[in-house]
Amino acid sequence: MKTPVYRPCVGVMLVNRAGLVFIGRRKNKKLVEHVAPGHEWQMPQGGIDDDEDPYSACLRELYEETNVRSVSLIAEAPEWYHYDLPKDVAKKSWKGRFAGQRQKWFALRFTGDESEIDIKTPAGGHHKAEFDAWRWEKMEKLPELIIPFKRPVYESVVKAFAAIGPG
């Protein structure tokens, strides 16, 4: 049996001064991984480039998806988390090369003004907007908003960063 290969990825929990977390609604609802309508909300995330360390990838992905640069590091998750794509999705996503994603998560404090957040105009060479809407949400509600196959990762991330509050 072949050992599954996971795409290296980062995730960003962006926390505002009130202790709420940024979530965006995935723009392209026609993507193969959208297997659960109504669960299109997620935190920023994305792949790690070959020459990149996870924290640099975290800052780059956040900037590409939200235009946000005004942040400070709160915490890094103590371990890598992974999820498996449903088998039919895995065959179509990333040309079938990955069983899912292996993610390193970072919690960042948003230190800027909300006018800095711009999800409609991707930054840093990103060609398409990732999100079509965004909002601030309570951390404990995040697992119920994410697509079900990613839920265990979100539960782990919320547990890892549960002590983060307003700041």
JSON list of C-alpha atoms in Angstrom, two decimals:
[
{"chain": "A", "resi": 1, "resn": "MET", "atom": "CA", "xyz": [0.00, 0.00, 0.00]},
{"chain": "A", "resi": 2, "resn": "LYS", "atom": "CA", "xyz": [1.29, 3.45, -0.96]},
{"chain": "A", "resi": 3, "resn": "THR", "atom": "CA", "xyz": [1.95, 5.98, 1.82]},
{"chain": "A", "resi": 4, "resn": "PRO", "atom": "CA", "xyz": [-0.27, 9.05, 1.35]},
{"chain": "A", "resi": 5, "resn": "VAL", "atom": "CA", "xyz": [1.46, 12.27, 0.33]},
{"chain": "A", "resi": 6, "resn": "TYR", "atom": "CA", "xyz": [0.24, 15.52, 1.87]},
{"chain": "A", "resi": 7, "resn": "ARG", "atom": "CA", "xyz": [0.65, 18.98, 0.38]},
{"chain": "A", "resi": 8, "resn": "PRO", "atom": "CA", "xyz": [2.67, 21.19, 2.76]},
{"chain": "A", "resi": 9, "resn": "CYS", "atom": "CA", "xyz": [0.53, 24.14, 3.75]},
{"chain": "A", "resi": 10, "resn": "VAL", "atom": "CA", "xyz": [0.07, 26.89, 6.33]},
{"chain": "A", "resi": 11, "resn": "GLY", "atom": "CA", "xyz": [-3.03, 28.24, 8.00]},
{"chain": "A", "resi": 12, "resn": "VAL", "atom": "CA", "xyz": [-3.58, 31.65, 9.55]},
{"chain": "A", "resi": 13, "resn": "MET", "atom": "CA", "xyz": [-5.82, 32.48, 12.49]},
{"chain": "A", "resi": 14, "resn": "LEU", "atom": "CA", "xyz": [-6.02, 36.27, 12.26]},
{"chain": "A", "resi": 15, "resn": "VAL", "atom": "CA", "xyz": [-7.35, 37.62, 15.57]},
{"chain": "A", "resi": 16, "resn": "ASN", "atom": "CA", "xyz": [-8.58, 41.19, 16.00]},
{"chain": "A", "resi": 17, "resn": "ARG", "atom": "CA", "xyz": [-8.30, 43.32, 19.14]},
{"chain": "A", "resi": 18, "resn": "ALA", "atom": "CA", "xyz": [-11.71, 42.06, 20.34]},
{"chain": "A", "resi": 19, "resn": "GLY", "atom": "CA", "xyz": [-10.53, 38.44, 20.15]},
{"chain": "A", "resi": 20, "resn": "LEU", "atom": "CA", "xyz": [-12.60, 37.59, 17.06]},
{"chain": "A", "resi": 21, "resn": "VAL", "atom": "CA", "xyz": [-11.18, 35.63, 14.12]},
{"chain": "A", "resi": 22, "resn": "PHE", "atom": "CA", "xyz": [-11.16, 36.57, 10.42]},
{"chain": "A", "resi": 23, "resn": "ILE", "atom": "CA", "xyz": [-12.99, 34.12, 8.17]},
{"chain": "A", "resi": 24, "resn": "GLY", "atom": "CA", "xyz": [-13.61, 34.36, 4.46]},
{"chain": "A", "resi": 25, "resn": "ARG", "atom": "CA", "xyz": [-16.23, 32.70, 2.30]},
{"chain": "A", "resi": 26, "resn": "ARG", "atom": "CA", "xyz": [-14.63, 30.73, -0.54]},
{"chain": "A", "resi": 27, "resn": "LYS", "atom": "CA", "xyz": [-15.46, 32.45, -3.81]},
{"chain": "A", "resi": 28, "resn": "ASN", "atom": "CA", "xyz": [-15.52, 29.56, -6.27]},
{"chain": "A", "resi": 29, "resn": "LYS", "atom": "CA", "xyz": [-18.35, 27.30, -5.13]},
{"chain": "A", "resi": 30, "resn": "LYS", "atom": "CA", "xyz": [-17.87, 25.10, -8.22]},
{"chain": "A", "resi": 31, "resn": "LEU", "atom": "CA", "xyz": [-14.52, 23.72, -7.06]},
{"chain": "A", "resi": 32, "resn": "VAL", "atom": "CA", "xyz": [-14.48, 19.96, -6.63]},
{"chain": "A", "resi": 33, "resn": "GLU", "atom": "CA", "xyz": [-13.77, 20.17, -2.87]},
{"chain": "A", "resi": 34, "resn": "HIS", "atom": "CA", "xyz": [-17.03, 22.02, -2.16]},
{"chain": "A", "resi": 35, "resn": "VAL", "atom": "CA", "xyz": [-18.90, 18.91, -1.13]},
{"chain": "A", "resi": 36, "resn": "ALA", "atom": "CA", "xyz": [-20.98, 20.55, 1.62]},
{"chain": "A", "resi": 37, "resn": "PRO", "atom": "CA", "xyz": [-22.93, 23.67, 0.59]},
{"chain": "A", "resi": 38, "resn": "GLY", "atom": "CA", "xyz": [-23.14, 26.20, 3.39]},
{"chain": "A", "resi": 39, "resn": "HIS", "atom": "CA", "xyz": [-19.67, 25.34, 4.70]},
{"chain": "A", "resi": 40, "resn": "GLU", "atom": "CA", "xyz": [-17.61, 27.65, 2.48]},
{"chain": "A", "resi": 41, "resn": "TRP", "atom": "CA", "xyz": [-16.15, 29.71, 5.35]},
{"chain": "A", "resi": 42, "resn": "GLN", "atom": "CA", "xyz": [-12.51, 29.28, 6.27]},
{"chain": "A", "resi": 43, "resn": "MET", "atom": "CA", "xyz": [-9.44, 31.01, 7.61]},
{"chain": "A", "resi": 44, "resn": "PRO", "atom": "CA", "xyz": [-6.68, 32.00, 5.16]},
{"chain": "A", "resi": 45, "resn": "GLN", "atom": "CA", "xyz": [-4.43, 29.12, 4.17]},
{"chain": "A", "resi": 46, "resn": "GLY", "atom": "CA", "xyz": [-2.20, 28.03, 1.33]},
{"chain": "A", "resi": 47, "resn": "GLY", "atom": "CA", "xyz": [0.77, 26.06, 0.12]},
{"chain": "A", "resi": 48, "resn": "ILE", "atom": "CA", "xyz": [4.36, 26.46, 1.20]},
{"chain": "A", "resi": 49, "resn": "ASP", "atom": "CA", "xyz": [6.72, 27.20, -1.68]},
{"chain": "A", "resi": 50, "resn": "ASP", "atom": "CA", "xyz": [9.86, 25.04, -2.02]},
{"chain": "A", "resi": 51, "resn": "ASP", "atom": "CA", "xyz": [12.22, 27.77, -0.82]},
{"chain": "A", "resi": 52, "resn": "GLU", "atom": "CA", "xyz": [9.97, 29.06, 1.97]},
{"chain": "A", "resi": 53, "resn": "ASP", "atom": "CA", "xyz": [9.79, 28.51, 5.71]},
{"chain": "A", "resi": 54, "resn": "PRO", "atom": "CA", "xyz": [6.28, 28.08, 7.19]},
{"chain": "A", "resi": 55, "resn": "TYR", "atom": "CA", "xyz": [6.11, 31.48, 8.91]},
{"chain": "A", "resi": 56, "resn": "SER", "atom": "CA", "xyz": [7.11, 33.32, 5.71]},
{"chain": "A", "resi": 57, "resn": "ALA", "atom": "CA", "xyz": [4.48, 31.31, 3.83]},
{"chain": "A", "resi": 58, "resn": "CYS", "atom": "CA", "xyz": [1.92, 32.30, 6.49]},
{"chain": "A", "resi": 59, "resn": "LEU", "atom": "CA", "xyz": [2.61, 36.01, 5.99]},
{"chain": "A", "resi": 60, "resn": "ARG", "atom": "CA", "xyz": [2.62, 35.66, 2.19]},
{"chain": "A", "resi": 61, "resn": "GLU", "atom": "CA", "xyz": [-0.66, 33.72, 2.07]},
{"chain": "A", "resi": 62, "resn": "LEU", "atom": "CA", "xyz": [-2.36, 36.18, 4.41]},
{"chain": "A", "resi": 63, "resn": "TYR", "atom": "CA", "xyz": [-1.22, 39.09, 2.25]},
{"chain": "A", "resi": 64, "resn": "GLU", "atom": "CA", "xyz": [-2.24, 37.39, -1.02]},
{"chain": "A", "resi": 65, "resn": "GLU", "atom": "CA", "xyz": [-5.73, 36.55, 0.24]},
{"chain": "A", "resi": 66, "resn": "THR", "atom": "CA", "xyz": [-6.55, 39.63, 2.36]},
{"chain": "A", "resi": 67, "resn": "ASN", "atom": "CA", "xyz": [-3.93, 42.35, 1.63]},
{"chain": "A", "resi": 68, "resn": "VAL", "atom": "CA", "xyz": [-3.22, 42.39, 5.38]},
{"chain": "A", "resi": 69, "resn": "ARG", "atom": "CA", "xyz": [0.34, 43.13, 6.50]},
{"chain": "A", "resi": 70, "resn": "SER", "atom": "CA", "xyz": [-0.33, 44.77, 9.91]},
{"chain": "A", "resi": 71, "resn": "VAL", "atom": "CA", "xyz": [0.13, 41.76, 12.19]},
{"chain": "A", "resi": 72, "resn": "SER", "atom": "CA", "xyz": [2.14, 40.48, 15.10]},
{"chain": "A", "resi": 73, "resn": "LEU", "atom": "CA", "xyz": [2.79, 36.83, 15.92]},
{"chain": "A", "resi": 74, "resn": "ILE", "atom": "CA", "xyz": [0.80, 35.53, 18.89]},
{"chain": "A", "resi": 75, "resn": "ALA", "atom": "CA", "xyz": [1.55, 31.80, 18.69]},
{"chain": "A", "resi": 76, "resn": "GLU", "atom": "CA", "xyz": [2.52, 28.88, 16.50]},
{"chain": "A", "resi": 77, "resn": "ALA", "atom": "CA", "xyz": [0.58, 25.63, 16.78]},
{"chain": "A", "resi": 78, "resn": "PRO", "atom": "CA", "xyz": [2.64, 23.00, 18.62]},
{"chain": "A", "resi": 79, "resn": "GLU", "atom": "CA", "xyz": [2.37, 20.47, 15.81]},
{"chain": "A", "resi": 80, "resn": "TRP", "atom": "CA", "xyz": [1.45, 19.95, 12.17]},
{"chain": "A", "resi": 81, "resn": "TYR", "atom": "CA", "xyz": [-2.15, 18.95, 11.47]},
{"chain": "A", "resi": 82, "resn": "HIS", "atom": "CA", "xyz": [-3.37, 17.12, 8.41]},
{"chain": "A", "resi": 83, "resn": "TYR", "atom": "CA", "xyz": [-6.60, 16.26, 6.70]},
{"chain": "A", "resi": 84, "resn": "ASP", "atom": "CA", "xyz": [-7.52, 13.81, 3.99]},
{"chain": "A", "resi": 85, "resn": "LEU", "atom": "CA", "xyz": [-9.56, 14.88, 1.02]},
{"chain": "A", "resi": 86, "resn": "PRO", "atom": "CA", "xyz": [-12.54, 12.67, 0.20]},
{"chain": "A", "resi": 87, "resn": "LYS", "atom": "CA", "xyz": [-11.25, 10.04, -2.28]},
{"chain": "A", "resi": 88, "resn": "ASP", "atom": "CA", "xyz": [-13.25, 11.34, -5.25]},
{"chain": "A", "resi": 89, "resn": "VAL", "atom": "CA", "xyz": [-12.00, 14.88, -4.55]},
{"chain": "A", "resi": 90, "resn": "ALA", "atom": "CA", "xyz": [-8.38, 13.75, -4.10]},
{"chain": "A", "resi": 91, "resn": "LYS", "atom": "CA", "xyz": [-8.40, 12.24, -7.60]},
{"chain": "A", "resi": 92, "resn": "LYS", "atom": "CA", "xyz": [-9.31, 15.62, -9.12]},
{"chain": "A", "resi": 93, "resn": "SER", "atom": "CA", "xyz": [-7.53, 18.14, -6.84]},
{"chain": "A", "resi": 94, "resn": "TRP", "atom": "CA", "xyz": [-3.86, 18.98, -7.45]},
{"chain": "A", "resi": 95, "resn": "LYS", "atom": "CA", "xyz": [-3.87, 16.47, -10.34]},
{"chain": "A", "resi": 96, "resn": "GLY", "atom": "CA", "xyz": [-4.27, 13.61, -7.87]},
{"chain": "A", "resi": 97, "resn": "ARG", "atom": "CA", "xyz": [-0.79, 14.09, -6.38]},
{"chain": "A", "resi": 98, "resn": "PHE", "atom": "CA", "xyz": [-1.91, 14.61, -2.76]},
{"chain": "A", "resi": 99, "resn": "ALA", "atom": "CA", "xyz": [-4.18, 12.75, -0.36]},
{"chain": "A", "resi": 100, "resn": "GLY", "atom": "CA", "xyz": [-4.79, 16.01, 1.49]},
{"chain": "A", "resi": 101, "resn": "GLN", "atom": "CA", "xyz": [-2.87, 18.75, 3.25]},
{"chain": "A", "resi": 102, "resn": "ARG", "atom": "CA", "xyz": [-0.37, 18.85, 6.11]},
{"chain": "A", "resi": 103, "resn": "GLN", "atom": "CA", "xyz": [-0.70, 22.25, 7.79]},
{"chain": "A", "resi": 104, "resn": "LYS", "atom": "CA", "xyz": [1.30, 24.40, 10.18]},
{"chain": "A", "resi": 105, "resn": "TRP", "atom": "CA", "xyz": [-0.94, 27.00, 11.84]},
{"chain": "A", "resi": 106, "resn": "PHE", "atom": "CA", "xyz": [-0.07, 30.44, 13.18]},
{"chain": "A", "resi": 107, "resn": "ALA", "atom": "CA", "xyz": [-2.14, 32.84, 15.26]},
{"chain": "A", "resi": 108, "resn": "LEU", "atom": "CA", "xyz": [-1.54, 36.48, 14.34]},
{"chain": "A", "resi": 109, "resn": "ARG", "atom": "CA", "xyz": [-2.91, 39.62, 15.96]},
{"chain": "A", "resi": 110, "resn": "PHE", "atom": "CA", "xyz": [-4.36, 42.07, 13.45]},
{"chain": "A", "resi": 111, "resn": "THR", "atom": "CA", "xyz": [-2.88, 45.44, 14.40]},
{"chain": "A", "resi": 112, "resn": "GLY", "atom": "CA", "xyz": [-4.15, 47.51, 11.49]},
{"chain": "A", "resi": 113, "resn": "ASP", "atom": "CA", "xyz": [-7.36, 49.23, 10.52]},
{"chain": "A", "resi": 114, "resn": "GLU", "atom": "CA", "xyz": [-10.12, 47.23, 8.84]},
{"chain": "A", "resi": 115, "resn": "SER", "atom": "CA", "xyz": [-9.73, 49.39, 5.73]},
{"chain": "A", "resi": 116, "resn": "GLU", "atom": "CA", "xyz": [-6.53, 47.41, 5.10]},
{"chain": "A", "resi": 117, "resn": "ILE", "atom": "CA", "xyz": [-8.58, 44.25, 4.46]},
{"chain": "A", "resi": 118, "resn": "ASP", "atom": "CA", "xyz": [-9.27, 43.89, 0.75]},
{"chain": "A", "resi": 119, "resn": "ILE", "atom": "CA", "xyz": [-10.38, 40.44, -0.40]},
{"chain": "A", "resi": 120, "resn": "LYS", "atom": "CA", "xyz": [-11.49, 41.56, -3.85]},
{"chain": "A", "resi": 121, "resn": "THR", "atom": "CA", "xyz": [-8.07, 42.74, -5.11]},
{"chain": "A", "resi": 122, "resn": "PRO", "atom": "CA", "xyz": [-5.51, 39.98, -4.55]},
{"chain": "A", "resi": 123, "resn": "ALA", "atom": "CA", "xyz": [-1.99, 41.07, -3.64]},
{"chain": "A", "resi": 124, "resn": "GLY", "atom": "CA", "xyz": [1.47, 39.69, -4.19]},
{"chain": "A", "resi": 125, "resn": "GLY", "atom": "CA", "xyz": [0.87, 38.26, -7.64]},
{"chain": "A", "resi": 126, "resn": "HIS", "atom": "CA", "xyz": [-2.22, 36.26, -6.65]},
{"chain": "A", "resi": 127, "resn": "HIS", "atom": "CA", "xyz": [-4.42, 36.20, -9.76]},
{"chain": "A", "resi": 128, "resn": "LYS", "atom": "CA", "xyz": [-7.87, 35.35, -8.42]},
{"chain": "A", "resi": 129, "resn": "ALA", "atom": "CA", "xyz": [-9.70, 36.43, -5.29]},
{"chain": "A", "resi": 130, "resn": "GLU", "atom": "CA", "xyz": [-10.00, 33.58, -2.82]},
{"chain": "A", "resi": 131, "resn": "PHE", "atom": "CA", "xyz": [-12.99, 34.99, -0.95]},
{"chain": "A", "resi": 132, "resn": "ASP", "atom": "CA", "xyz": [-16.18, 36.83, -1.91]},
{"chain": "A", "resi": 133, "resn": "ALA", "atom": "CA", "xyz": [-17.13, 37.87, 1.65]},
{"chain": "A", "resi": 134, "resn": "TRP", "atom": "CA", "xyz": [-15.49, 38.07, 5.07]},
{"chain": "A", "resi": 135, "resn": "ARG", "atom": "CA", "xyz": [-16.39, 38.69, 8.70]},
{"chain": "A", "resi": 136, "resn": "TRP", "atom": "CA", "xyz": [-15.09, 38.40, 12.25]},
{"chain": "A", "resi": 137, "resn": "GLU", "atom": "CA", "xyz": [-16.27, 35.31, 14.13]},
{"chain": "A", "resi": 138, "resn": "LYS", "atom": "CA", "xyz": [-15.94, 33.79, 17.60]},
{"chain": "A", "resi": 139, "resn": "MET", "atom": "CA", "xyz": [-13.16, 31.22, 17.67]},
{"chain": "A", "resi": 140, "resn": "GLU", "atom": "CA", "xyz": [-15.31, 28.44, 19.11]},
{"chain": "A", "resi": 141, "resn": "LYS", "atom": "CA", "xyz": [-17.74, 28.68, 16.16]},
{"chain": "A", "resi": 142, "resn": "LEU", "atom": "CA", "xyz": [-15.08, 28.04, 13.49]},
{"chain": "A", "resi": 143, "resn": "PRO", "atom": "CA", "xyz": [-15.32, 24.22, 13.32]},
{"chain": "A", "resi": 144, "resn": "GLU", "atom": "CA", "xyz": [-19.04, 24.30, 12.48]},
{"chain": "A", "resi": 145, "resn": "LEU", "atom": "CA", "xyz": [-18.44, 26.70, 9.56]},
{"chain": "A", "resi": 146, "resn": "ILE", "atom": "CA", "xyz": [-15.68, 24.79, 7.76]},
{"chain": "A", "resi": 147, "resn": "ILE", "atom": "CA", "xyz": [-16.22, 22.03, 5.23]},
{"chain": "A", "resi": 148, "resn": "PRO", "atom": "CA", "xyz": [-16.67, 18.78, 7.20]},
{"chain": "A", "resi": 149, "resn": "PHE", "atom": "CA", "xyz": [-13.51, 16.98, 6.04]},
{"chain": "A", "resi": 150, "resn": "LYS", "atom": "CA", "xyz": [-11.41, 19.88, 7.45]},
{"chain": "A", "resi": 151, "resn": "ARG", "atom": "CA", "xyz": [-13.33, 20.04, 10.74]},
{"chain": "A", "resi": 152, "resn": "PRO", "atom": "CA", "xyz": [-10.90, 17.92, 12.84]},
{"chain": "A", "resi": 153, "resn": "VAL", "atom": "CA", "xyz": [-8.05, 20.28, 11.91]},
{"chain": "A", "resi": 154, "resn": "TYR", "atom": "CA", "xyz": [-10.14, 23.31, 12.89]},
{"chain": "A", "resi": 155, "resn": "GLU", "atom": "CA", "xyz": [-11.01, 21.66, 16.19]},
{"chain": "A", "resi": 156, "resn": "SER", "atom": "CA", "xyz": [-7.28, 21.11, 16.85]},
{"chain": "A", "resi": 157, "resn": "VAL", "atom": "CA", "xyz": [-6.42, 24.69, 15.87]},
{"chain": "A", "resi": 158, "resn": "VAL", "atom": "CA", "xyz": [-9.13, 26.13, 18.13]},
{"chain": "A", "resi": 159, "resn": "LYS", "atom": "CA", "xyz": [-7.89, 23.95, 20.99]},
{"chain": "A", "resi": 160, "resn": "ALA", "atom": "CA", "xyz": [-4.27, 25.02, 20.40]},
{"chain": "A", "resi": 161, "resn": "PHE", "atom": "CA", "xyz": [-5.15, 28.72, 20.38]},
{"chain": "A", "resi": 162, "resn": "ALA", "atom": "CA", "xyz": [-8.06, 28.69, 22.87]},
{"chain": "A", "resi": 163, "resn": "ALA", "atom": "CA", "xyz": [-6.26, 30.88, 25.40]},
{"chain": "A", "resi": 164, "resn": "ILE", "atom": "CA", "xyz": [-5.99, 33.77, 22.94]},
{"chain": "A", "resi": 165, "resn": "GLY", "atom": "CA", "xyz": [-8.36, 36.55, 23.79]},
{"chain": "A", "resi": 166, "resn": "PRO", "atom": "CA", "xyz": [-8.71, 40.25, 23.19]},
{"chain": "A", "resi": 167, "resn": "GLY", "atom": "CA", "xyz": [-5.51, 42.17, 22.94]}
]
